[in-house]
Amino acid sequence: MAPQECESISDYHEQQQCVIAFIIHIAKTSNDPSICVKIDPQYNNKKSLCQRMASKLAQETLVLTEHIPQVQSNKLMLATKNGTFVDATDVFNVSASFWSWNAKAADLDNDQWQDIFIANGFGFGEIQNEIHSNVFFHNQGGTHFKESAKEFGLTQYLNTPSYTYLDIDLDGDLDIISTAIMAQPQVYINQTSDNNISGASNITSNNSISFSLRDTANNQFCIGCKIIIEYGDKLHQIREIKLSGGFLSFDDSVVYFGLGESTKITALTVIWNDGSTQRVPSTLLSGFRYKLTRKPMVQ
């Protein structure tokens, strides 16, 4: 667009933006930052942009041997009792999952151990080597993970940037809804509770329990609150309520626990987001979703 074309624009603000765009274009193509002074001082941010785009970049010779080599790999960091973390990536067999957008842990078969579903995709599959399925790491009793996407019916070669976990059919196991580039959303209905996972064998039906929290005094959906359950022979699990969950992904404010063969929990503790704790020493049966509400104390 030439300057005279900008003059034909009736709206003053849009006319000024047109002129600025033309000045930036001329300054950039001529590599002359001095042209940027023609931009009105009230548009100082645009003037700074113009100067940066018109300036020649400093030439730098990069010597790769002088830098730390980069290794492409996933990282699984496990917390220790003393508050530090150890790298358990290779030991747990989760180092490679191709070009990944998103990975989140959840107990998808309710066996008490959290699994990892990884959404993959690069470009639109122009090159054969870029086409990889989503990956599902099935937790093997806390010792390592086994890649089991095919076994669990989660093989999918679409470019998948984001997904969410939720129990869409309220049958006690987590389902998956994912997005896909240039394709419709993908819905994976978990059939663990029906002991009918597509292509799976030797998988037993397990129990589960879920909770939602409501805080009428502060933070209505209790984002950041934690729930600890006690069950079985001195077993316990902990979950935190959070909405964010990876790249472009958000989850429902509900926490899910797989209980394996246990049919109940014996107590639970809520750590509210203000740091206060509340222990509920009650037996709660599996197979239900419970809602706990904290109301303001009456003075």
Coordinates of C-alpha atoms in Angstrom, one line a residue:
M1 CA 0.0 0.0 0.0
A2 CA 1.4 3.4 -1.0
P3 CA 1.1 6.6 1.1
Q4 CA -1.5 8.1 -1.2
E5 CA -3.7 5.0 -0.6
C6 CA -3.5 5.7 3.1
E7 CA -4.8 9.1 2.6
S8 CA -8.0 7.6 1.1
I9 CA -8.8 6.0 4.5
S10 CA -11.5 8.1 6.3
D11 CA -10.8 6.9 9.8
Y12 CA -7.9 8.9 11.2
H13 CA -6.6 6.2 13.5
E14 CA -6.6 3.6 10.7
Q15 CA -5.0 6.1 8.4
Q16 CA -2.1 6.6 10.8
Q17 CA -1.7 2.8 11.2
C18 CA -1.5 2.5 7.4
V19 CA 1.2 5.2 7.2
I20 CA 3.2 3.5 10.0
A21 CA 3.0 0.1 8.3
F22 CA 4.4 1.8 5.1
I23 CA 7.2 3.5 7.0
I24 CA 8.2 0.2 8.7
H25 CA 8.1 -1.6 5.3
I26 CA 10.4 1.0 3.7
A27 CA 12.8 1.1 6.7
K28 CA 13.1 -2.7 6.8
T29 CA 13.6 -3.2 3.0
S30 CA 16.3 -0.5 2.9
N31 CA 17.9 -1.5 6.2
D32 CA 17.8 2.2 7.3
P33 CA 16.6 2.8 10.9
S34 CA 16.7 6.5 10.4
I35 CA 13.5 6.4 8.4
C36 CA 11.7 5.4 11.6
V37 CA 11.9 8.9 13.0
K38 CA 9.0 9.7 10.6
I39 CA 6.7 7.8 12.9
D40 CA 4.8 10.1 15.3
P41 CA 6.2 10.0 18.9
Q42 CA 2.9 9.0 20.3
Y43 CA 3.5 5.6 18.6
N44 CA 6.8 5.0 20.4
N45 CA 6.3 1.2 20.5
K46 CA 5.8 1.1 16.8
K47 CA 8.9 3.3 16.3
S48 CA 11.0 0.8 18.4
L49 CA 9.6 -2.1 16.4
C50 CA 10.6 -0.2 13.2
Q51 CA 14.1 0.4 14.4
R52 CA 14.6 -3.2 15.4
M53 CA 13.3 -4.5 12.1
A54 CA 15.5 -2.1 10.1
S55 CA 18.7 -2.8 11.9
K56 CA 21.1 -5.3 10.6
L57 CA 21.6 -8.3 12.9
A58 CA 25.0 -8.9 14.2
Q59 CA 26.8 -11.7 12.5
E60 CA 28.0 -14.4 14.9
T61 CA 29.9 -17.5 14.2
L62 CA 28.5 -20.4 16.3
V63 CA 31.0 -23.1 17.3
L64 CA 29.0 -26.1 18.4
T65 CA 32.0 -27.7 20.2
E66 CA 32.0 -24.8 22.7
H67 CA 28.4 -25.6 23.8
I68 CA 26.9 -28.4 25.8
P69 CA 25.5 -31.1 23.4
Q70 CA 21.7 -31.3 23.3
V71 CA 20.0 -34.6 23.7
Q72 CA 16.3 -35.0 22.8
S73 CA 14.5 -37.0 25.4
N74 CA 11.5 -36.9 27.8
K75 CA 12.2 -36.4 31.4
L76 CA 10.5 -38.2 34.3
M77 CA 11.5 -36.7 37.7
L78 CA 10.5 -38.6 40.8
A79 CA 10.3 -36.9 44.2
T80 CA 12.3 -38.4 47.1
K81 CA 11.5 -38.2 50.8
N82 CA 14.1 -35.5 51.4
G83 CA 12.4 -33.2 48.9
T84 CA 14.8 -33.6 46.0
F85 CA 14.1 -35.2 42.6
V86 CA 15.9 -38.0 40.7
D87 CA 15.9 -38.6 37.0
A88 CA 14.0 -41.9 36.5
T89 CA 13.4 -41.5 32.7
D90 CA 15.5 -44.4 31.5
V91 CA 14.7 -46.7 34.4
F92 CA 11.0 -46.3 33.9
N93 CA 11.3 -46.7 30.1
V94 CA 9.7 -43.4 29.1
S95 CA 12.6 -41.6 27.3
A96 CA 11.1 -41.5 23.8
S97 CA 7.7 -40.6 22.5
F98 CA 8.5 -38.9 19.2
W99 CA 7.4 -35.2 18.7
S100 CA 5.1 -34.6 21.7
W101 CA 2.8 -31.8 22.4
N102 CA 1.3 -32.8 25.6
A103 CA 1.7 -35.5 28.3
K104 CA -0.3 -35.9 31.5
A105 CA -0.5 -38.6 34.2
A106 CA -3.7 -40.3 35.3
D107 CA -4.8 -43.7 36.4
L108 CA -6.7 -44.8 33.3
D109 CA -7.3 -48.5 34.3
N110 CA -8.0 -47.7 38.0
D111 CA -5.2 -50.1 39.2
Q112 CA -3.8 -47.5 41.7
W113 CA -0.9 -46.6 39.4
Q114 CA -0.9 -43.5 37.2
D115 CA -0.3 -43.9 33.5
I116 CA 0.8 -41.4 30.9
F117 CA -1.0 -40.5 27.7
I118 CA 1.1 -38.5 25.2
A119 CA -0.3 -36.5 22.3
N120 CA 1.9 -36.5 19.2
G121 CA 2.1 -34.8 15.9
F122 CA 4.4 -32.8 13.7
G123 CA 3.3 -30.7 10.6
F124 CA 0.7 -32.6 8.6
G125 CA 2.6 -35.7 7.8
E126 CA 4.3 -34.4 4.7
I127 CA 7.3 -36.7 5.4
Q128 CA 6.8 -40.3 6.3
N129 CA 9.2 -40.1 9.2
E130 CA 7.1 -37.4 10.8
I131 CA 4.0 -39.6 11.2
H132 CA 3.8 -41.1 14.6
S133 CA 0.9 -42.3 16.7
N134 CA 0.0 -41.0 20.1
V135 CA 1.7 -42.9 22.9
F136 CA 0.3 -44.5 26.0
F137 CA 2.7 -45.6 28.8
H138 CA 0.9 -48.1 31.0
N139 CA 2.3 -48.1 34.6
Q140 CA 3.5 -51.6 35.6
G141 CA 3.0 -51.5 39.3
G142 CA 5.3 -48.6 39.9
T143 CA 8.4 -50.3 38.6
H144 CA 8.4 -49.1 35.0
F145 CA 6.1 -48.2 32.1
K146 CA 5.1 -50.3 29.0
E147 CA 4.1 -48.6 25.7
S148 CA 0.5 -50.0 25.3
A149 CA -1.3 -47.6 22.9
K150 CA -2.4 -50.4 20.6
E151 CA -3.5 -52.6 23.5
F152 CA -5.7 -49.8 25.0
G153 CA -7.1 -48.7 21.6
L154 CA -5.3 -45.4 21.7
T155 CA -3.4 -45.6 18.4
Q156 CA -4.0 -42.4 16.4
Y157 CA -1.8 -40.8 13.7
L158 CA -3.5 -37.4 13.6
N159 CA -1.5 -34.3 14.7
T160 CA -2.8 -34.0 18.2
P161 CA -1.8 -30.8 20.1
S162 CA -4.1 -31.0 23.1
Y163 CA -6.5 -33.2 25.1
T164 CA -8.4 -33.5 28.4
Y165 CA -9.2 -36.3 30.8
L166 CA -12.7 -36.5 32.2
D167 CA -15.3 -39.2 33.0
I168 CA -17.7 -38.2 30.2
D169 CA -20.1 -41.1 30.8
L170 CA -19.8 -41.2 34.6
D171 CA -19.0 -44.8 34.8
G172 CA -16.0 -44.4 37.1
D173 CA -13.1 -44.4 34.6
L174 CA -11.4 -41.5 32.8
D175 CA -12.1 -40.9 29.1
I176 CA -10.1 -38.7 26.7
I177 CA -11.2 -36.0 24.4
S178 CA -8.5 -34.7 22.1
T179 CA -8.2 -32.1 19.4
A180 CA -6.6 -32.7 16.0
I181 CA -5.2 -30.5 13.3
M182 CA -7.5 -30.4 10.2
A183 CA -9.7 -33.1 11.7
Q184 CA -12.7 -33.4 14.1
P185 CA -12.2 -33.8 17.8
Q186 CA -11.4 -37.4 18.9
V187 CA -13.3 -39.0 21.7
Y188 CA -11.9 -42.1 23.5
I189 CA -14.5 -43.9 25.7
N190 CA -12.7 -45.9 28.4
Q191 CA -14.2 -49.3 28.9
T192 CA -12.1 -50.4 31.8
S193 CA -15.1 -50.5 34.2
D194 CA -16.8 -52.9 31.7
N195 CA -13.7 -55.1 31.5
N196 CA -13.9 -54.6 27.7
I197 CA -10.9 -52.6 26.6
S198 CA -10.5 -52.8 22.9
G199 CA -7.9 -55.4 22.0
A200 CA -6.8 -55.9 25.7
S201 CA -6.4 -59.1 27.5
N202 CA -5.9 -60.1 31.2
I203 CA -7.2 -56.8 32.4
T204 CA -9.5 -56.9 35.4
S205 CA -12.2 -54.5 36.3
N206 CA -11.0 -52.2 39.1
N207 CA -12.7 -49.8 41.6
S208 CA -12.5 -46.0 41.7
I209 CA -13.7 -43.0 43.6
S210 CA -13.8 -39.3 42.7
F211 CA -14.2 -36.0 44.5
S212 CA -15.1 -32.4 43.8
L213 CA -14.6 -29.6 46.3
R214 CA -16.6 -26.4 46.8
D215 CA -15.3 -23.5 49.0
T216 CA -18.1 -21.0 49.6
A217 CA -15.8 -18.8 51.5
N218 CA -13.0 -18.5 49.0
N219 CA -11.9 -20.0 45.7
Q220 CA -15.2 -21.6 44.8
F221 CA -13.9 -24.6 42.9
C222 CA -10.9 -25.1 45.2
I223 CA -8.2 -24.8 42.6
G224 CA -4.9 -25.8 44.3
C225 CA -6.6 -27.8 47.0
K226 CA -5.3 -31.4 47.7
I227 CA -7.1 -34.6 48.7
I228 CA -5.4 -37.5 50.4
I229 CA -7.3 -40.8 50.7
E230 CA -6.5 -43.7 53.0
Y231 CA -7.6 -47.3 52.1
G232 CA -6.6 -50.9 52.2
D233 CA -3.5 -51.9 54.3
K234 CA -2.1 -48.5 55.1
L235 CA -2.3 -47.3 51.5
H236 CA -2.8 -43.7 50.5
Q237 CA -2.9 -41.5 47.4
I238 CA -2.9 -37.8 46.9
R239 CA -4.3 -35.6 44.1
E240 CA -4.4 -31.8 43.5
I241 CA -7.3 -30.0 41.9
K242 CA -6.0 -28.0 39.0
L243 CA -7.5 -26.8 35.7
S244 CA -4.4 -26.4 33.6
G245 CA -2.9 -29.5 32.2
G246 CA -0.3 -29.2 29.4
F247 CA -0.2 -27.4 26.1
L248 CA -3.6 -25.7 25.3
S249 CA -5.3 -28.2 27.6
F250 CA -7.6 -27.8 30.7
D251 CA -9.2 -30.4 32.9
D252 CA -12.4 -30.5 35.0
S253 CA -12.0 -29.6 38.7
V254 CA -12.5 -33.2 39.8
V255 CA -9.9 -35.6 41.2
Y256 CA -10.0 -39.3 40.4
F257 CA -8.5 -42.2 42.3
G258 CA -8.1 -45.8 41.1
L259 CA -8.5 -48.2 44.0
G260 CA -7.6 -51.6 42.4
E261 CA -9.5 -54.3 44.3
S262 CA -10.4 -52.0 47.2
T263 CA -14.1 -51.3 47.5
K264 CA -13.9 -48.4 49.9
I265 CA -11.7 -45.8 51.6
T266 CA -11.4 -45.4 55.3
A267 CA -10.6 -41.7 55.6
L268 CA -9.7 -38.6 53.6
T269 CA -7.8 -35.4 54.3
V270 CA -8.5 -32.1 52.5
I271 CA -5.7 -29.6 52.3
W272 CA -7.5 -26.3 51.5
N273 CA -5.8 -23.7 49.3
D274 CA -5.3 -21.5 52.4
G275 CA -3.1 -24.2 54.0
S276 CA -5.7 -25.4 56.6
T277 CA -6.4 -29.1 56.7
Q278 CA -9.5 -31.1 57.5
R279 CA -9.6 -34.9 58.1
V280 CA -12.7 -36.9 57.5
P281 CA -12.4 -40.3 59.2
S282 CA -15.4 -41.8 57.4
T283 CA -15.8 -44.9 55.3
L284 CA -16.8 -44.0 51.7
L285 CA -17.7 -46.6 49.2
S286 CA -16.0 -46.8 45.8
G287 CA -18.1 -46.3 42.6
F288 CA -19.3 -42.8 43.6
R289 CA -18.4 -39.2 43.2
Y290 CA -18.5 -37.2 46.4
K291 CA -18.8 -33.4 46.7
L292 CA -17.3 -31.8 49.8
T293 CA -18.3 -28.2 50.6
R294 CA -16.6 -25.8 53.1
K295 CA -18.9 -23.0 54.3
P296 CA -17.8 -19.9 56.2
M297 CA -17.7 -20.2 60.0
V298 CA -20.4 -18.2 61.7
Q299 CA -18.8 -15.6 64.1

